[in-house]
Amino acid sequence: MDVVEGCVDIINRAQFPDADVWIAALQQGVSEAFISIFISQLSMLNCLRLDYEFLKSGYADKMVKHALLSFSSFLQGVLSIFSRLQKVDYGRHNHDSPSYIHKWLFNDLRGYDKNKFIAWLCLPSLQRFDTHYLVLTGVTGLERRQREEDIKLNLCGLQTLFLTRSKIPEQDIFFLLSQTPSLKNLHLGPIYERHDQPALELVSDTVENLSIGVEYYSCCGECEEVEDDKLREEGLESWEPFRGILKRFTNLQNLEIPIYVIFGTVTTAAADFDLVAALPETLRKLCLRNDPCQLQDCEMKTGSYILDCVHAFLTSRNWKSATPFLRNICIRLCPYAIFKISDPDDPESLANSEKQLSDVCEREGIEMEVYKHEYSVPIGDWIPAGGCCYA
């Protein structure tokens, strides 16, 4: 029996509902189909990493959904139910930047079957889940689908959740986080149009490491709907809730956040911005980034401005009582050429601001890191790797 015949035999015995589609893909040599069937036989699998091509093809989604949510395949034992699979990294290494059309939909994922994805959230032993470029816009809410389809999410043991460049309705984020009572590490990087529900409050008592990377802002002009001045103004206002919510985190130790989320979209004098009122008492490391993509109608904050804001914070009278455990401050700056900004930092001003902040950090016992990146800033790097799968 050759490889194709062996895969077809598994498909037939497992009673795949779309067997004809699978068999045609195998006969055409679609590698994602072959690999997905191979994975379906790995009952001892602990860690799985699938690149962006699997997200586009959807074969892994279909296989996992059939293995976990199909009664017939479970009875026959033809497919693994992945009882030991703890870590999944899904959709990384997209070598071509995704393109955006109206409402920020991904051109190359418009044929993606979004309904299959929920099966990954049903893995019985899932502890870490990283997903990239996921689009769930327009599908029925996760909560309703779980109820109507009798789907049981298994997220009680999930400790790390990494969502980057994912278009997921906020009500689904709200429901998803409500199912994660053990969550400690969270990178939330979706493409939002508005922020209407305080989803982060649901994990404010458990999360220790939080990274926020809202890659496409509601005021960025990518969508026709925000070309109107009134709608654009509403988009800017939608970021206000992020300022106060950080104070509600009771165990937060490491925070990585774009400056527009914590500082707002309108430039205030650095000395007047109150970081003391924004940061939680338990914080040990603060990382600020200035990396929004294609930002329009927002005042671009220079590196000097960010450094001066942190300097004002560390020279205030009550920063130690507000954040007594703070030991590390990291600032990540992207070159303004990336954003085609005509008014970049004056090199001398930037150097002076960095020197002043360095002196204050040394005096206060704070480790300071300043990075100037030539490319998009890597996000969530501080989240614990937790195994060889993420080496």
Coordinates of C-alpha atoms in Angstrom, one line a residue, residues 211-380:
S211 CA 1.2 42.0 25.9
I212 CA -1.1 44.1 23.8
G213 CA -0.5 44.6 20.2
V214 CA -3.5 46.0 18.3
E215 CA -1.9 46.0 14.9
Y216 CA -4.5 47.9 12.9
Y217 CA -6.1 50.8 14.8
S218 CA -9.6 51.9 14.2
C219 CA -8.3 55.3 13.1
C220 CA -5.7 54.1 10.7
G221 CA -7.7 54.9 7.5
E222 CA -7.5 51.3 6.1
C223 CA -11.2 51.1 6.1
E224 CA -13.7 53.2 4.1
E225 CA -15.9 53.5 7.2
V226 CA -13.3 55.6 9.0
E227 CA -12.8 58.2 6.2
D228 CA -15.6 60.2 7.7
D229 CA -14.2 62.6 10.4
K230 CA -16.9 61.7 12.9
L231 CA -16.3 58.0 12.6
R232 CA -12.6 58.5 12.8
E233 CA -13.0 60.6 16.0
E234 CA -15.2 57.8 17.5
G235 CA -12.4 55.4 16.6
L236 CA -9.9 57.4 18.6
E237 CA -12.1 57.6 21.6
S238 CA -12.6 53.8 21.6
W239 CA -9.1 53.4 23.1
E240 CA -9.8 55.2 26.4
P241 CA -10.9 52.1 28.4
F242 CA -7.3 50.6 28.2
R243 CA -5.9 53.4 30.4
G244 CA -7.8 52.5 33.6
I245 CA -8.1 48.7 33.3
L246 CA -4.4 48.0 34.0
K247 CA -4.9 49.1 37.6
R248 CA -7.4 46.2 38.1
F249 CA -4.8 43.5 37.4
T250 CA -3.9 42.1 40.8
N251 CA -0.9 39.8 39.7
L252 CA 0.4 41.6 36.6
Q253 CA 4.3 41.5 36.6
N254 CA 5.3 42.1 33.0
L255 CA 3.5 44.5 30.6
E256 CA 4.3 45.1 27.0
I257 CA 2.0 47.7 25.4
P258 CA 1.9 50.2 22.5
I259 CA 2.2 53.8 23.7
Y260 CA -1.1 54.7 22.0
V261 CA -3.0 52.3 24.1
I262 CA -1.6 53.6 27.4
F263 CA -0.9 57.2 26.5
G264 CA -3.9 57.9 24.3
T265 CA -3.9 59.3 20.7
V266 CA -3.5 63.0 21.5
T267 CA -0.1 64.2 22.6
T268 CA 0.0 65.6 26.1
A269 CA 3.1 67.3 27.6
A270 CA 5.3 64.5 28.9
A271 CA 5.5 66.0 32.4
D272 CA 1.6 66.0 32.5
F273 CA 1.1 62.4 31.7
D274 CA 0.5 60.3 34.8
L275 CA 1.9 56.8 34.5
V276 CA 1.4 56.4 38.2
A277 CA -2.3 56.4 37.7
A278 CA -2.1 53.8 34.8
L279 CA 0.2 51.1 36.1
P280 CA -0.6 48.3 38.5
E281 CA 1.1 48.0 41.9
T282 CA 2.5 44.5 41.2
L283 CA 4.4 45.5 38.0
R284 CA 8.0 44.4 37.6
K285 CA 8.8 45.1 34.0
L286 CA 7.3 47.7 31.6
C287 CA 7.8 47.7 27.9
L288 CA 6.5 50.5 25.7
R289 CA 6.4 50.4 21.9
N290 CA 5.7 52.9 19.2
D291 CA 4.9 50.5 16.4
P292 CA 1.4 51.1 15.0
C293 CA 1.1 50.4 11.3
Q294 CA -0.1 52.9 8.8
L295 CA -1.4 55.3 11.5
Q296 CA -3.2 58.3 10.3
D297 CA -4.7 61.4 12.0
C298 CA -2.8 60.5 15.2
E299 CA 0.0 62.6 16.5
M300 CA 3.1 60.4 16.1
K301 CA 4.9 60.3 19.4
T302 CA 8.7 60.6 19.0
G303 CA 11.2 58.5 20.9
S304 CA 12.2 61.6 22.8
Y305 CA 8.6 62.1 24.0
I306 CA 8.3 58.5 25.2
L307 CA 11.6 58.7 27.0
D308 CA 10.6 62.0 28.6
C309 CA 7.3 60.5 29.8
V310 CA 9.1 57.7 31.5
H311 CA 11.6 60.2 32.9
A312 CA 8.8 62.3 34.4
F313 CA 7.3 59.1 35.9
L314 CA 10.6 58.1 37.6
T315 CA 11.2 61.6 39.0
S316 CA 7.7 61.9 40.5
R317 CA 7.4 61.6 44.2
N318 CA 5.1 58.6 44.4
W319 CA 6.3 56.2 41.7
K320 CA 7.9 53.9 44.2
S321 CA 4.7 53.6 46.3
A322 CA 2.6 53.1 43.2
T323 CA 4.9 50.4 41.6
P324 CA 7.3 49.2 44.4
F325 CA 8.4 46.1 42.5
L326 CA 9.3 47.8 39.2
R327 CA 12.9 46.8 38.2
N328 CA 13.0 46.9 34.4
I329 CA 11.9 49.5 31.8
C330 CA 12.1 48.6 28.1
I331 CA 11.4 51.0 25.2
R332 CA 11.2 49.8 21.6
L333 CA 11.3 52.4 18.9
C334 CA 10.7 51.9 15.2
P335 CA 12.4 54.2 12.7
Y336 CA 9.9 56.8 11.4
A337 CA 10.8 56.0 7.8
I338 CA 8.6 53.0 8.2
F339 CA 5.6 55.2 8.8
K340 CA 6.8 57.9 6.3
I341 CA 6.8 60.5 9.0
S342 CA 8.2 63.8 7.9
D343 CA 9.1 65.0 11.4
P344 CA 11.3 62.4 13.0
D345 CA 13.3 62.6 16.2
D346 CA 16.2 65.1 16.3
P347 CA 19.2 62.8 16.9
E348 CA 20.6 65.1 19.5
S349 CA 17.3 65.5 21.3
L350 CA 16.8 61.7 21.4
A351 CA 20.3 61.2 22.7
N352 CA 19.8 63.7 25.5
S353 CA 16.5 62.2 26.5
E354 CA 18.0 58.7 26.6
K355 CA 21.0 59.9 28.7
Q356 CA 18.7 61.7 31.2
L357 CA 16.5 58.7 31.5
S358 CA 19.5 56.4 31.9
D359 CA 20.9 58.5 34.7
V360 CA 17.6 58.4 36.6
C361 CA 17.2 54.7 36.1
E362 CA 20.7 54.1 37.4
R363 CA 20.0 56.2 40.4
E364 CA 16.7 54.5 41.1
G365 CA 18.0 50.9 40.6
I366 CA 16.1 50.4 37.4
E367 CA 17.5 48.4 34.5
M368 CA 16.8 50.3 31.2
E369 CA 16.7 48.9 27.7
V370 CA 16.2 51.0 24.6
Y371 CA 15.9 49.2 21.2
K372 CA 15.7 50.9 17.8
H373 CA 14.3 48.4 15.3
E374 CA 14.6 48.6 11.6
Y375 CA 11.7 46.3 11.0
S376 CA 8.4 45.6 12.7
V377 CA 8.9 45.2 16.4
P378 CA 8.6 41.6 17.6
I379 CA 5.8 41.3 20.1
G380 CA 5.2 39.1 23.1

